[in-house]
Amino acid sequence: MSSTEDLDYPQILFQYNNGFLVSKVMFTACELGVFDLLLESEGPLSSDAIAERLGTSATGMERLLDACVGLKLLGVEIKSEGAFYRNTQVSNLYLTKSSPKSQYHNLMYYSKTIYLCWHYLTDAVRDGRNQYERAFGVSSKDLFEALYRSEEEMIKFMYGLNAIWSICGKDVIAAFDLSPFTLIYDLGGDFFKDPIPEADLYILARILHDWADDKCMQLLAKVHKSCKPGGGVLLVETLLNEDKTGPLETQLFSMNMLVQAEGKERTPTEYSTLLTAAGFREIQVKKTGKLYDAILGRK
Ligand code: ASE
């Protein structure tokens, strides 16, 4: 494709413009239980049968199903009696509630929480901080209080993160030989207030990206103090390229940290600098080629 064609018909802009429509179609089909019903049904189902079983309008369901076919989340077979829909392999594996790799909770967290925060993205860029006050009326200065503003919200968040972990966890854990570390402590809860017990290895998975540099330094210094000599710290984060030109997914997550948290996604050098300043050495970075990468530092 030549650049004149690009300028005459800016397909990429149309695609980006419609990006959130795509997200919402997937979230809605998931929320209504379309993929669960098609997993449990003996064979393909008609739109009317799906609408009746899920208690929706026939006209709404037919359009939702057809859009899912367009997105390759459903397959369709046209018979003389009409159209019959079935799950694709990806939908069976990841979009049904009962699958061990189900992304249902992750999608629901995006649909119910992240989507609302992103309504205030312009404000977030203007203010340079998260948008809990505008999106949910939470005026707390404490990120934990905002992120976990109710027990229900905390559980939705944890289930969402867990869903991603069910896909990405194994690559991160395989990135380094962790067998020398016998006592491993996975940081969670309010690690700024709570004491951190002595251990050989501390795992900080998707922790530092929530916080500004000063808080990261404070936390890493605390971890370093508790760490046994010869022990280490394993950071699990999505890494930006050194020049911050990508990956796109990481750039978008960094924007999410702006609207939802106090931190940002960082480059390998930025994480190394934080670790070194806290007293860790022999820092190794492993890109996994998947969403989450791993960084190991030693005491
Ligand atoms: C956090 C992780 C996440 C804090 C808030 C979060 C995720 C969503 N919201 O530590 C998971 C990663 N996804 C995105 C869009 O950032």
PDB file of C-alpha atoms and ligand atoms in Angstrom:
ATOM      1  CA  MET A   1       0.000   0.000   0.000  1.00  0.00           C
ATOM      2  CA  SER A   2       1.439   3.412  -0.935  1.00  0.00           C
ATOM      3  CA  SER A   3       1.318   6.394   1.385  1.00  0.00           C
ATOM      4  CA  THR A   4      -1.056   8.285  -0.944  1.00  0.00           C
ATOM      5  CA  GLU A   5      -3.608   5.508  -0.547  1.00  0.00           C
ATOM      6  CA  ASP A   6      -3.153   5.758   3.224  1.00  0.00           C
ATOM      7  CA  LEU A   7      -3.882   9.477   3.182  1.00  0.00           C
ATOM      8  CA  ASP A   8      -6.816   9.154   0.804  1.00  0.00           C
ATOM      9  CA  TYR A   9      -8.497   6.551   3.001  1.00  0.00           C
ATOM     10  CA  PRO A  10      -7.101   6.507   6.527  1.00  0.00           C
ATOM     11  CA  GLN A  11      -8.147   2.966   7.447  1.00  0.00           C
ATOM     12  CA  ILE A  12      -5.957   2.969  10.528  1.00  0.00           C
ATOM     13  CA  LEU A  13      -7.920   5.916  11.952  1.00  0.00           C
ATOM     14  CA  PHE A  14     -11.250   4.189  11.382  1.00  0.00           C
ATOM     15  CA  GLN A  15      -9.874   1.121  13.127  1.00  0.00           C
ATOM     16  CA  TYR A  16      -8.677   3.087  16.141  1.00  0.00           C
ATOM     17  CA  ASN A  17     -11.914   5.075  16.220  1.00  0.00           C
ATOM     18  CA  ASN A  18     -13.874   1.851  16.575  1.00  0.00           C
ATOM     19  CA  GLY A  19     -11.504   0.195  19.036  1.00  0.00           C
ATOM     20  CA  PHE A  20     -13.768   0.587  22.057  1.00  0.00           C
ATOM     21  CA  LEU A  21     -16.792  -0.656  20.113  1.00  0.00           C
ATOM     22  CA  VAL A  22     -14.892  -3.912  19.574  1.00  0.00           C
ATOM     23  CA  SER A  23     -14.086  -4.164  23.283  1.00  0.00           C
ATOM     24  CA  LYS A  24     -17.687  -3.542  24.272  1.00  0.00           C
ATOM     25  CA  VAL A  25     -19.088  -6.192  21.916  1.00  0.00           C
ATOM     26  CA  MET A  26     -16.782  -8.804  23.466  1.00  0.00           C
ATOM     27  CA  PHE A  27     -17.525  -7.660  27.041  1.00  0.00           C
ATOM     28  CA  THR A  28     -21.286  -7.741  26.419  1.00  0.00           C
ATOM     29  CA  ALA A  29     -21.336 -11.210  24.852  1.00  0.00           C
ATOM     30  CA  CYS A  30     -19.252 -12.431  27.771  1.00  0.00           C
ATOM     31  CA  GLU A  31     -21.397 -10.709  30.406  1.00  0.00           C
ATOM     32  CA  LEU A  32     -24.645 -12.075  28.935  1.00  0.00           C
ATOM     33  CA  GLY A  33     -23.254 -15.621  28.948  1.00  0.00           C
ATOM     34  CA  VAL A  34     -23.295 -16.227  25.189  1.00  0.00           C
ATOM     35  CA  PHE A  35     -20.062 -18.250  25.258  1.00  0.00           C
ATOM     36  CA  ASP A  36     -21.125 -20.258  28.320  1.00  0.00           C
ATOM     37  CA  LEU A  37     -24.432 -21.207  26.708  1.00  0.00           C
ATOM     38  CA  LEU A  38     -22.739 -22.259  23.452  1.00  0.00           C
ATOM     39  CA  LEU A  39     -20.202 -24.340  25.393  1.00  0.00           C
ATOM     40  CA  GLU A  40     -22.963 -26.206  27.226  1.00  0.00           C
ATOM     41  CA  SER A  41     -25.305 -26.645  24.239  1.00  0.00           C
ATOM     42  CA  GLU A  42     -25.093 -29.876  22.293  1.00  0.00           C
ATOM     43  CA  GLY A  43     -24.631 -28.183  18.919  1.00  0.00           C
ATOM     44  CA  PRO A  44     -24.857 -24.756  17.244  1.00  0.00           C
ATOM     45  CA  LEU A  45     -27.826 -22.572  18.277  1.00  0.00           C
ATOM     46  CA  SER A  46     -30.031 -20.099  16.430  1.00  0.00           C
ATOM     47  CA  SER A  47     -30.097 -16.447  17.464  1.00  0.00           C
ATOM     48  CA  ASP A  48     -33.728 -16.776  18.651  1.00  0.00           C
ATOM     49  CA  ALA A  49     -32.861 -19.780  20.841  1.00  0.00           C
ATOM     50  CA  ILE A  50     -29.893 -17.899  22.383  1.00  0.00           C
ATOM     51  CA  ALA A  51     -32.006 -14.771  22.944  1.00  0.00           C
ATOM     52  CA  GLU A  52     -34.729 -16.810  24.657  1.00  0.00           C
ATOM     53  CA  ARG A  53     -32.344 -18.762  26.872  1.00  0.00           C
ATOM     54  CA  LEU A  54     -30.463 -15.599  27.934  1.00  0.00           C
ATOM     55  CA  GLY A  55     -33.583 -13.434  28.288  1.00  0.00           C
ATOM     56  CA  THR A  56     -32.636 -10.770  25.753  1.00  0.00           C
ATOM     57  CA  SER A  57     -34.385  -9.173  22.771  1.00  0.00           C
ATOM     58  CA  ALA A  58     -34.171 -11.158  19.542  1.00  0.00           C
ATOM     59  CA  THR A  59     -33.090  -8.126  17.540  1.00  0.00           C
ATOM     60  CA  GLY A  60     -30.310  -7.159  19.959  1.00  0.00           C
ATOM     61  CA  MET A  61     -28.976 -10.693  20.235  1.00  0.00           C
ATOM     62  CA  GLU A  62     -28.890 -11.261  16.476  1.00  0.00           C
ATOM     63  CA  ARG A  63     -26.759  -8.166  15.983  1.00  0.00           C
ATOM     64  CA  LEU A  64     -24.491  -9.026  18.888  1.00  0.00           C
ATOM     65  CA  LEU A  65     -23.922 -12.548  17.529  1.00  0.00           C
ATOM     66  CA  ASP A  66     -23.224 -11.296  14.012  1.00  0.00           C
ATOM     67  CA  ALA A  67     -20.700  -8.778  15.367  1.00  0.00           C
ATOM     68  CA  CYS A  68     -19.034 -11.625  17.295  1.00  0.00           C
ATOM     69  CA  VAL A  69     -18.788 -13.565  14.030  1.00  0.00           C
ATOM     70  CA  GLY A  70     -17.110 -10.515  12.462  1.00  0.00           C
ATOM     71  CA  LEU A  71     -14.654 -10.492  15.368  1.00  0.00           C
ATOM     72  CA  LYS A  72     -14.004 -14.240  14.929  1.00  0.00           C
ATOM     73  CA  LEU A  73     -15.268 -14.900  18.459  1.00  0.00           C
ATOM     74  CA  LEU A  74     -18.120 -17.005  17.032  1.00  0.00           C
ATOM     75  CA  GLY A  75     -18.565 -19.166  13.956  1.00  0.00           C
ATOM     76  CA  VAL A  76     -21.786 -19.316  11.974  1.00  0.00           C
ATOM     77  CA  GLU A  77     -23.370 -21.905   9.719  1.00  0.00           C
ATOM     78  CA  ILE A  78     -26.160 -20.798   7.382  1.00  0.00           C
ATOM     79  CA  LYS A  79     -28.792 -23.510   6.945  1.00  0.00           C
ATOM     80  CA  SER A  80     -32.174 -23.372   5.183  1.00  0.00           C
ATOM     81  CA  GLU A  81     -33.783 -22.794   8.637  1.00  0.00           C
ATOM     82  CA  GLY A  82     -31.449 -19.835   9.270  1.00  0.00           C
ATOM     83  CA  ALA A  83     -28.132 -19.030  10.967  1.00  0.00           C
ATOM     84  CA  PHE A  84     -26.629 -21.256  13.680  1.00  0.00           C
ATOM     85  CA  TYR A  85     -23.849 -19.986  15.938  1.00  0.00           C
ATOM     86  CA  ARG A  86     -21.043 -21.815  17.704  1.00  0.00           C
ATOM     87  CA  ASN A  87     -17.975 -20.872  19.764  1.00  0.00           C
ATOM     88  CA  THR A  88     -14.526 -20.666  18.225  1.00  0.00           C
ATOM     89  CA  GLN A  89     -11.632 -22.448  19.980  1.00  0.00           C
ATOM     90  CA  VAL A  90     -10.413 -19.177  21.477  1.00  0.00           C
ATOM     91  CA  SER A  91     -13.876 -18.433  22.901  1.00  0.00           C
ATOM     92  CA  ASN A  92     -14.201 -21.904  24.389  1.00  0.00           C
ATOM     93  CA  LEU A  93     -10.790 -21.640  26.031  1.00  0.00           C
ATOM     94  CA  TYR A  94     -10.808 -18.038  27.258  1.00  0.00           C
ATOM     95  CA  LEU A  95     -14.301 -16.515  27.189  1.00  0.00           C
ATOM     96  CA  THR A  96     -16.294 -19.166  29.051  1.00  0.00           C
ATOM     97  CA  LYS A  97     -16.588 -18.827  32.832  1.00  0.00           C
ATOM     98  CA  SER A  98     -15.775 -22.469  33.570  1.00  0.00           C
ATOM     99  CA  SER A  99     -12.509 -22.752  31.618  1.00  0.00           C
ATOM    100  CA  PRO A 100      -9.307 -22.969  33.734  1.00  0.00           C
ATOM    101  CA  LYS A 101      -7.889 -20.186  31.546  1.00  0.00           C
ATOM    102  CA  SER A 102     -11.072 -18.095  31.630  1.00  0.00           C
ATOM    103  CA  GLN A 103     -10.563 -14.353  31.083  1.00  0.00           C
ATOM    104  CA  TYR A 104     -14.142 -13.661  32.181  1.00  0.00           C
ATOM    105  CA  HIS A 105     -13.146 -11.785  35.358  1.00  0.00           C
ATOM    106  CA  ASN A 106     -10.471  -9.801  33.541  1.00  0.00           C
ATOM    107  CA  LEU A 107     -12.973  -8.731  30.879  1.00  0.00           C
ATOM    108  CA  MET A 108     -15.567  -7.810  33.503  1.00  0.00           C
ATOM    109  CA  TYR A 109     -12.984  -5.696  35.346  1.00  0.00           C
ATOM    110  CA  TYR A 110     -12.224  -3.869  32.088  1.00  0.00           C
ATOM    111  CA  SER A 111     -15.915  -3.437  31.301  1.00  0.00           C
ATOM    112  CA  LYS A 112     -17.064  -2.302  34.742  1.00  0.00           C
ATOM    113  CA  THR A 113     -14.085  -0.437  36.168  1.00  0.00           C
ATOM    114  CA  ILE A 114     -11.354   0.398  33.647  1.00  0.00           C
ATOM    115  CA  TYR A 115     -13.863   1.518  31.022  1.00  0.00           C
ATOM    116  CA  LEU A 116     -15.368   4.048  33.452  1.00  0.00           C
ATOM    117  CA  CYS A 117     -11.944   5.381  34.464  1.00  0.00           C
ATOM    118  CA  TRP A 118     -10.972   5.821  30.816  1.00  0.00           C
ATOM    119  CA  HIS A 119     -13.985   8.072  30.299  1.00  0.00           C
ATOM    120  CA  TYR A 120     -11.813  10.610  32.153  1.00  0.00           C
ATOM    121  CA  LEU A 121      -8.575  10.023  30.261  1.00  0.00           C
ATOM    122  CA  THR A 122      -8.436  13.643  29.083  1.00  0.00           C
ATOM    123  CA  ASP A 123      -8.782  14.815  32.692  1.00  0.00           C
ATOM    124  CA  ALA A 124      -6.103  12.342  33.773  1.00  0.00           C
ATOM    125  CA  VAL A 125      -3.654  13.773  31.232  1.00  0.00           C
ATOM    126  CA  ARG A 126      -4.546  17.329  32.278  1.00  0.00           C
ATOM    127  CA  ASP A 127      -4.268  16.592  36.031  1.00  0.00           C
ATOM    128  CA  GLY A 128      -1.478  14.008  35.885  1.00  0.00           C
ATOM    129  CA  ARG A 129      -3.293  11.733  38.337  1.00  0.00           C
ATOM    130  CA  ASN A 130      -5.876   8.989  38.692  1.00  0.00           C
ATOM    131  CA  GLN A 131      -9.576   9.631  38.248  1.00  0.00           C
ATOM    132  CA  TYR A 132     -11.300   7.741  41.080  1.00  0.00           C
ATOM    133  CA  GLU A 133     -12.895  10.924  42.353  1.00  0.00           C
ATOM    134  CA  ARG A 134     -14.544  11.756  39.025  1.00  0.00           C
ATOM    135  CA  ALA A 135     -15.386   8.144  38.070  1.00  0.00           C
ATOM    136  CA  PHE A 136     -16.541   6.770  41.420  1.00  0.00           C
ATOM    137  CA  GLY A 137     -16.725   9.688  43.864  1.00  0.00           C
ATOM    138  CA  VAL A 138     -13.803   8.287  45.881  1.00  0.00           C
ATOM    139  CA  SER A 139     -11.859  11.263  47.224  1.00  0.00           C
ATOM    140  CA  SER A 140      -9.269   9.184  49.100  1.00  0.00           C
ATOM    141  CA  LYS A 141      -5.607  10.104  48.834  1.00  0.00           C
ATOM    142  CA  ASP A 142      -4.653   6.451  49.467  1.00  0.00           C
ATOM    143  CA  LEU A 143      -4.416   4.338  46.313  1.00  0.00           C
ATOM    144  CA  PHE A 144      -5.316   1.172  48.209  1.00  0.00           C
ATOM    145  CA  GLU A 145      -8.492   2.811  49.498  1.00  0.00           C
ATOM    146  CA  ALA A 146      -9.419   3.914  45.979  1.00  0.00           C
ATOM    147  CA  LEU A 147      -8.556   0.653  44.198  1.00  0.00           C
ATOM    148  CA  TYR A 148     -10.192  -1.458  46.937  1.00  0.00           C
ATOM    149  CA  ARG A 149     -13.032   0.967  47.630  1.00  0.00           C
ATOM    150  CA  SER A 150     -15.339  -1.919  48.539  1.00  0.00           C
ATOM    151  CA  GLU A 151     -14.760  -5.567  49.302  1.00  0.00           C
ATOM    152  CA  GLU A 152     -16.680  -6.435  46.125  1.00  0.00           C
ATOM    153  CA  GLU A 153     -14.432  -4.157  44.053  1.00  0.00           C
ATOM    154  CA  MET A 154     -11.279  -5.635  45.584  1.00  0.00           C
ATOM    155  CA  ILE A 155     -12.435  -9.158  44.788  1.00  0.00           C
ATOM    156  CA  LYS A 156     -13.300  -8.210  41.184  1.00  0.00           C
ATOM    157  CA  PHE A 157      -9.811  -6.721  40.805  1.00  0.00           C
ATOM    158  CA  MET A 158      -8.078  -9.772  42.310  1.00  0.00           C
ATOM    159  CA  TYR A 159     -10.068 -12.176  40.150  1.00  0.00           C
ATOM    160  CA  GLY A 160      -9.216 -10.043  37.097  1.00  0.00           C
ATOM    161  CA  LEU A 161      -5.467 -10.081  37.813  1.00  0.00           C
ATOM    162  CA  ASN A 162      -5.662 -13.810  38.533  1.00  0.00           C
ATOM    163  CA  ALA A 163      -7.226 -14.470  35.125  1.00  0.00           C
ATOM    164  CA  ILE A 164      -4.283 -12.785  33.374  1.00  0.00           C
ATOM    165  CA  TRP A 165      -1.880 -14.704  35.620  1.00  0.00           C
ATOM    166  CA  SER A 166      -3.463 -18.023  34.554  1.00  0.00           C
ATOM    167  CA  ILE A 167      -2.135 -17.323  31.041  1.00  0.00           C
ATOM    168  CA  CYS A 168       1.053 -15.329  31.712  1.00  0.00           C
ATOM    169  CA  GLY A 169       2.333 -16.789  34.997  1.00  0.00           C
ATOM    170  CA  LYS A 170       4.270 -19.764  33.711  1.00  0.00           C
ATOM    171  CA  ASP A 171       6.515 -17.827  31.277  1.00  0.00           C
ATOM    172  CA  VAL A 172       7.528 -15.365  33.958  1.00  0.00           C
ATOM    173  CA  ILE A 173       8.339 -18.073  36.498  1.00  0.00           C
ATOM    174  CA  ALA A 174      10.362 -19.993  33.860  1.00  0.00           C
ATOM    175  CA  ALA A 175      12.432 -16.899  32.937  1.00  0.00           C
ATOM    176  CA  PHE A 176      15.033 -17.554  35.652  1.00  0.00           C
ATOM    177  CA  ASP A 177      16.281 -20.554  37.593  1.00  0.00           C
ATOM    178  CA  LEU A 178      14.663 -19.897  40.952  1.00  0.00           C
ATOM    179  CA  SER A 179      15.723 -23.229  42.494  1.00  0.00           C
ATOM    180  CA  PRO A 180      18.491 -21.651  44.678  1.00  0.00           C
ATOM    181  CA  PHE A 181      15.792 -19.714  46.541  1.00  0.00           C
ATOM    182  CA  THR A 182      14.099 -21.854  49.175  1.00  0.00           C
ATOM    183  CA  LEU A 183      11.972 -19.346  51.076  1.00  0.00           C
ATOM    184  CA  ILE A 184       9.920 -17.205  48.695  1.00  0.00           C
ATOM    185  CA  TYR A 185       7.682 -14.297  49.701  1.00  0.00           C
ATOM    186  CA  ASP A 186       5.105 -12.939  47.231  1.00  0.00           C
ATOM    187  CA  LEU A 187       4.370  -9.324  48.175  1.00  0.00           C
ATOM    188  CA  GLY A 188       0.727  -8.336  48.522  1.00  0.00           C
ATOM    189  CA  GLY A 189      -1.568  -6.433  50.849  1.00  0.00           C
ATOM    190  CA  ASP A 190      -0.386  -3.122  52.326  1.00  0.00           C
ATOM    191  CA  PHE A 191       3.381  -3.688  52.082  1.00  0.00           C
ATOM    192  CA  PHE A 192       4.099  -0.032  52.959  1.00  0.00           C
ATOM    193  CA  LYS A 193       2.603  -0.465  56.440  1.00  0.00           C
ATOM    194  CA  ASP A 194       3.012  -4.203  57.119  1.00  0.00           C
ATOM    195  CA  PRO A 195       6.376  -5.651  58.169  1.00  0.00           C
ATOM    196  CA  ILE A 196       8.105  -7.706  55.451  1.00  0.00           C
ATOM    197  CA  PRO A 197       9.374 -11.073  56.761  1.00  0.00           C
ATOM    198  CA  GLU A 198      12.867 -12.436  56.080  1.00  0.00           C
ATOM    199  CA  ALA A 199      13.083 -14.531  52.880  1.00  0.00           C
ATOM    200  CA  ASP A 200      15.462 -15.664  50.085  1.00  0.00           C
ATOM    201  CA  LEU A 201      13.385 -14.320  47.232  1.00  0.00           C
ATOM    202  CA  TYR A 202      10.765 -11.585  47.092  1.00  0.00           C
ATOM    203  CA  ILE A 203       8.329 -11.564  44.195  1.00  0.00           C
ATOM    204  CA  LEU A 204       6.923  -8.132  43.309  1.00  0.00           C
ATOM    205  CA  ALA A 205       4.444  -8.916  40.561  1.00  0.00           C
ATOM    206  CA  ARG A 206       2.684  -5.874  39.071  1.00  0.00           C
ATOM    207  CA  ILE A 207       3.506  -3.901  42.211  1.00  0.00           C
ATOM    208  CA  LEU A 208       6.079  -1.274  41.192  1.00  0.00           C
ATOM    209  CA  HIS A 209       4.088  -0.135  38.141  1.00  0.00           C
ATOM    210  CA  ASP A 210       1.383   1.133  40.510  1.00  0.00           C
ATOM    211  CA  TRP A 211       3.736   3.552  42.246  1.00  0.00           C
ATOM    212  CA  ALA A 212       5.837   6.662  41.554  1.00  0.00           C
ATOM    213  CA  ASP A 213       9.635   6.379  41.831  1.00  0.00           C
ATOM    214  CA  ASP A 214       9.829   7.625  45.447  1.00  0.00           C
ATOM    215  CA  LYS A 215       7.361   4.983  46.691  1.00  0.00           C
ATOM    216  CA  CYS A 216       9.146   2.275  44.659  1.00  0.00           C
ATOM    217  CA  MET A 217      12.437   3.288  46.280  1.00  0.00           C
ATOM    218  CA  GLN A 218      10.877   3.195  49.742  1.00  0.00           C
ATOM    219  CA  LEU A 219       9.459  -0.296  49.111  1.00  0.00           C
ATOM    220  CA  LEU A 220      12.603  -1.748  47.515  1.00  0.00           C
ATOM    221  CA  ALA A 221      14.754  -0.431  50.384  1.00  0.00           C
ATOM    222  CA  LYS A 222      12.401  -2.149  52.834  1.00  0.00           C
ATOM    223  CA  VAL A 223      12.609  -5.398  50.847  1.00  0.00           C
ATOM    224  CA  HIS A 224      16.412  -5.138  50.656  1.00  0.00           C
ATOM    225  CA  LYS A 225      16.621  -4.747  54.441  1.00  0.00           C
ATOM    226  CA  SER A 226      14.576  -7.937  55.058  1.00  0.00           C
ATOM    227  CA  CYS A 227      16.281  -9.943  52.298  1.00  0.00           C
ATOM    228  CA  LYS A 228      18.773 -12.636  53.347  1.00  0.00           C
ATOM    229  CA  PRO A 229      22.344 -12.153  52.016  1.00  0.00           C
ATOM    230  CA  GLY A 230      22.581 -13.908  48.631  1.00  0.00           C
ATOM    231  CA  GLY A 231      18.822 -13.590  48.270  1.00  0.00           C
ATOM    232  CA  GLY A 232      17.055 -11.673  45.577  1.00  0.00           C
ATOM    233  CA  VAL A 233      14.054  -9.831  44.256  1.00  0.00           C
ATOM    234  CA  LEU A 234      12.018 -10.827  41.199  1.00  0.00           C
ATOM    235  CA  LEU A 235      10.060  -8.055  39.482  1.00  0.00           C
ATOM    236  CA  VAL A 236       7.222  -9.125  37.197  1.00  0.00           C
ATOM    237  CA  GLU A 237       6.188  -6.250  34.958  1.00  0.00           C
ATOM    238  CA  THR A 238       5.460  -5.444  31.339  1.00  0.00           C
ATOM    239  CA  LEU A 239       8.570  -3.701  29.952  1.00  0.00           C
ATOM    240  CA  LEU A 240       8.688  -0.671  27.674  1.00  0.00           C
ATOM    241  CA  ASN A 241      11.364  -0.501  24.969  1.00  0.00           C
ATOM    242  CA  GLU A 242      14.331   1.586  26.088  1.00  0.00           C
ATOM    243  CA  ASP A 243      13.294   4.377  23.685  1.00  0.00           C
ATOM    244  CA  LYS A 244       9.607   3.983  24.747  1.00  0.00           C
ATOM    245  CA  THR A 245       8.500   3.417  21.127  1.00  0.00           C
ATOM    246  CA  GLY A 246       6.556   0.336  22.182  1.00  0.00           C
ATOM    247  CA  PRO A 247       5.212  -2.253  22.690  1.00  0.00           C
ATOM    248  CA  LEU A 248       1.797  -0.639  22.165  1.00  0.00           C
ATOM    249  CA  GLU A 249       0.130  -2.819  24.797  1.00  0.00           C
ATOM    250  CA  THR A 250       2.650  -1.606  27.384  1.00  0.00           C
ATOM    251  CA  GLN A 251       2.173   2.024  26.339  1.00  0.00           C
ATOM    252  CA  LEU A 252      -1.588   1.587  26.811  1.00  0.00           C
ATOM    253  CA  PHE A 253      -1.094  -0.067  30.209  1.00  0.00           C
ATOM    254  CA  SER A 254       1.059   2.895  31.199  1.00  0.00           C
ATOM    255  CA  MET A 255      -1.847   5.192  30.351  1.00  0.00           C
ATOM    256  CA  ASN A 256      -4.022   2.939  32.500  1.00  0.00           C
ATOM    257  CA  MET A 257      -1.627   3.417  35.398  1.00  0.00           C
ATOM    258  CA  LEU A 258      -2.205   7.160  34.932  1.00  0.00           C
ATOM    259  CA  VAL A 259      -6.019   6.882  35.181  1.00  0.00           C
ATOM    260  CA  GLN A 260      -6.106   4.063  37.766  1.00  0.00           C
ATOM    261  CA  ALA A 261      -2.987   4.227  39.913  1.00  0.00           C
ATOM    262  CA  GLU A 262       0.017   6.408  40.834  1.00  0.00           C
ATOM    263  CA  GLY A 263       2.678   4.762  38.694  1.00  0.00           C
ATOM    264  CA  LYS A 264       3.680   3.996  35.126  1.00  0.00           C
ATOM    265  CA  GLU A 265       5.186   1.201  33.058  1.00  0.00           C
ATOM    266  CA  ARG A 266       8.971   1.427  32.858  1.00  0.00           C
ATOM    267  CA  THR A 267      11.976   0.456  30.705  1.00  0.00           C
ATOM    268  CA  PRO A 268      14.567  -2.152  31.794  1.00  0.00           C
ATOM    269  CA  THR A 269      16.982   0.700  32.592  1.00  0.00           C
ATOM    270  CA  GLU A 270      14.412   2.459  34.762  1.00  0.00           C
ATOM    271  CA  TYR A 271      13.812  -0.715  36.797  1.00  0.00           C
ATOM    272  CA  SER A 272      17.558  -1.397  37.027  1.00  0.00           C
ATOM    273  CA  THR A 273      18.139   2.126  38.335  1.00  0.00           C
ATOM    274  CA  LEU A 274      15.508   1.646  41.053  1.00  0.00           C
ATOM    275  CA  LEU A 275      16.953  -1.744  42.053  1.00  0.00           C
ATOM    276  CA  THR A 276      20.532  -0.478  42.110  1.00  0.00           C
ATOM    277  CA  ALA A 277      19.588   2.543  44.217  1.00  0.00           C
ATOM    278  CA  ALA A 278      17.978   0.169  46.734  1.00  0.00           C
ATOM    279  CA  GLY A 279      21.215  -1.839  46.985  1.00  0.00           C
ATOM    280  CA  PHE A 280      20.492  -4.760  44.652  1.00  0.00           C
ATOM    281  CA  ARG A 281      23.141  -5.871  42.140  1.00  0.00           C
ATOM    282  CA  GLU A 282      23.706  -8.390  39.302  1.00  0.00           C
ATOM    283  CA  ILE A 283      20.476  -7.245  37.708  1.00  0.00           C
ATOM    284  CA  GLN A 284      19.228  -9.486  34.906  1.00  0.00           C
ATOM    285  CA  VAL A 285      16.350  -8.659  32.536  1.00  0.00           C
ATOM    286  CA  LYS A 286      14.416 -11.349  30.660  1.00  0.00           C
ATOM    287  CA  LYS A 287      11.904 -10.393  28.006  1.00  0.00           C
ATOM    288  CA  THR A 288       9.437 -13.260  27.655  1.00  0.00           C
ATOM    289  CA  GLY A 289       7.887 -12.140  24.357  1.00  0.00           C
ATOM    290  CA  LYS A 290       4.513 -12.294  26.120  1.00  0.00           C
ATOM    291  CA  LEU A 291       2.738  -9.638  28.141  1.00  0.00           C
ATOM    292  CA  TYR A 292       4.797  -9.851  31.347  1.00  0.00           C
ATOM    293  CA  ASP A 293       8.597  -9.840  31.635  1.00  0.00           C
ATOM    294  CA  ALA A 294      10.934 -10.605  34.528  1.00  0.00           C
ATOM    295  CA  ILE A 295      13.797  -8.761  36.241  1.00  0.00           C
ATOM    296  CA  LEU A 296      15.986 -10.392  38.864  1.00  0.00           C
ATOM    297  CA  GLY A 297      18.249  -8.557  41.309  1.00  0.00           C
ATOM    298  CA  ARG A 298      20.527 -10.003  44.024  1.00  0.00           C
ATOM    299  CA  LYS A 299      21.493  -8.809  47.470  1.00  0.00           C
TER     300      LYS A 299
HETATM  301  C1  ASE B   1      -2.564  -2.952  38.664  1.00  0.00           C
HETATM  302  C2  ASE B   1      -2.831  -3.758  37.573  1.00  0.00           C
HETATM  303  C3  ASE B   1      -3.943  -3.468  36.807  1.00  0.00           C
HETATM  304  C4  ASE B   1      -3.380  -1.878  39.015  1.00  0.00           C
HETATM  305  C5  ASE B   1      -4.499  -1.582  38.283  1.00  0.00           C
HETATM  306  C6  ASE B   1      -4.793  -2.378  37.172  1.00  0.00           C
HETATM  307  C7  ASE B   1      -4.493  -4.064  35.655  1.00  0.00           C
HETATM  308  C8  ASE B   1      -5.636  -3.352  35.358  1.00  0.00           C
HETATM  309  N1  ASE B   1      -5.795  -2.347  36.281  1.00  0.00           N
HETATM  310  O1  ASE B   1      -1.467  -3.231  39.403  1.00  0.00           O
HETATM  311  C9  ASE B   1      -3.979  -5.213  34.874  1.00  0.00           C
HETATM  312  C10 ASE B   1      -3.218  -4.753  33.675  1.00  0.00           C
HETATM  313  N2  ASE B   1      -4.085  -4.105  32.729  1.00  0.00           N
HETATM  314  C11 ASE B   1      -3.970  -2.786  32.452  1.00  0.00           C
HETATM  315  C12 ASE B   1      -4.937  -2.225  31.471  1.00  0.00           C
HETATM  316  O2  ASE B   1      -3.161  -2.086  32.967  1.00  0.00           O
END
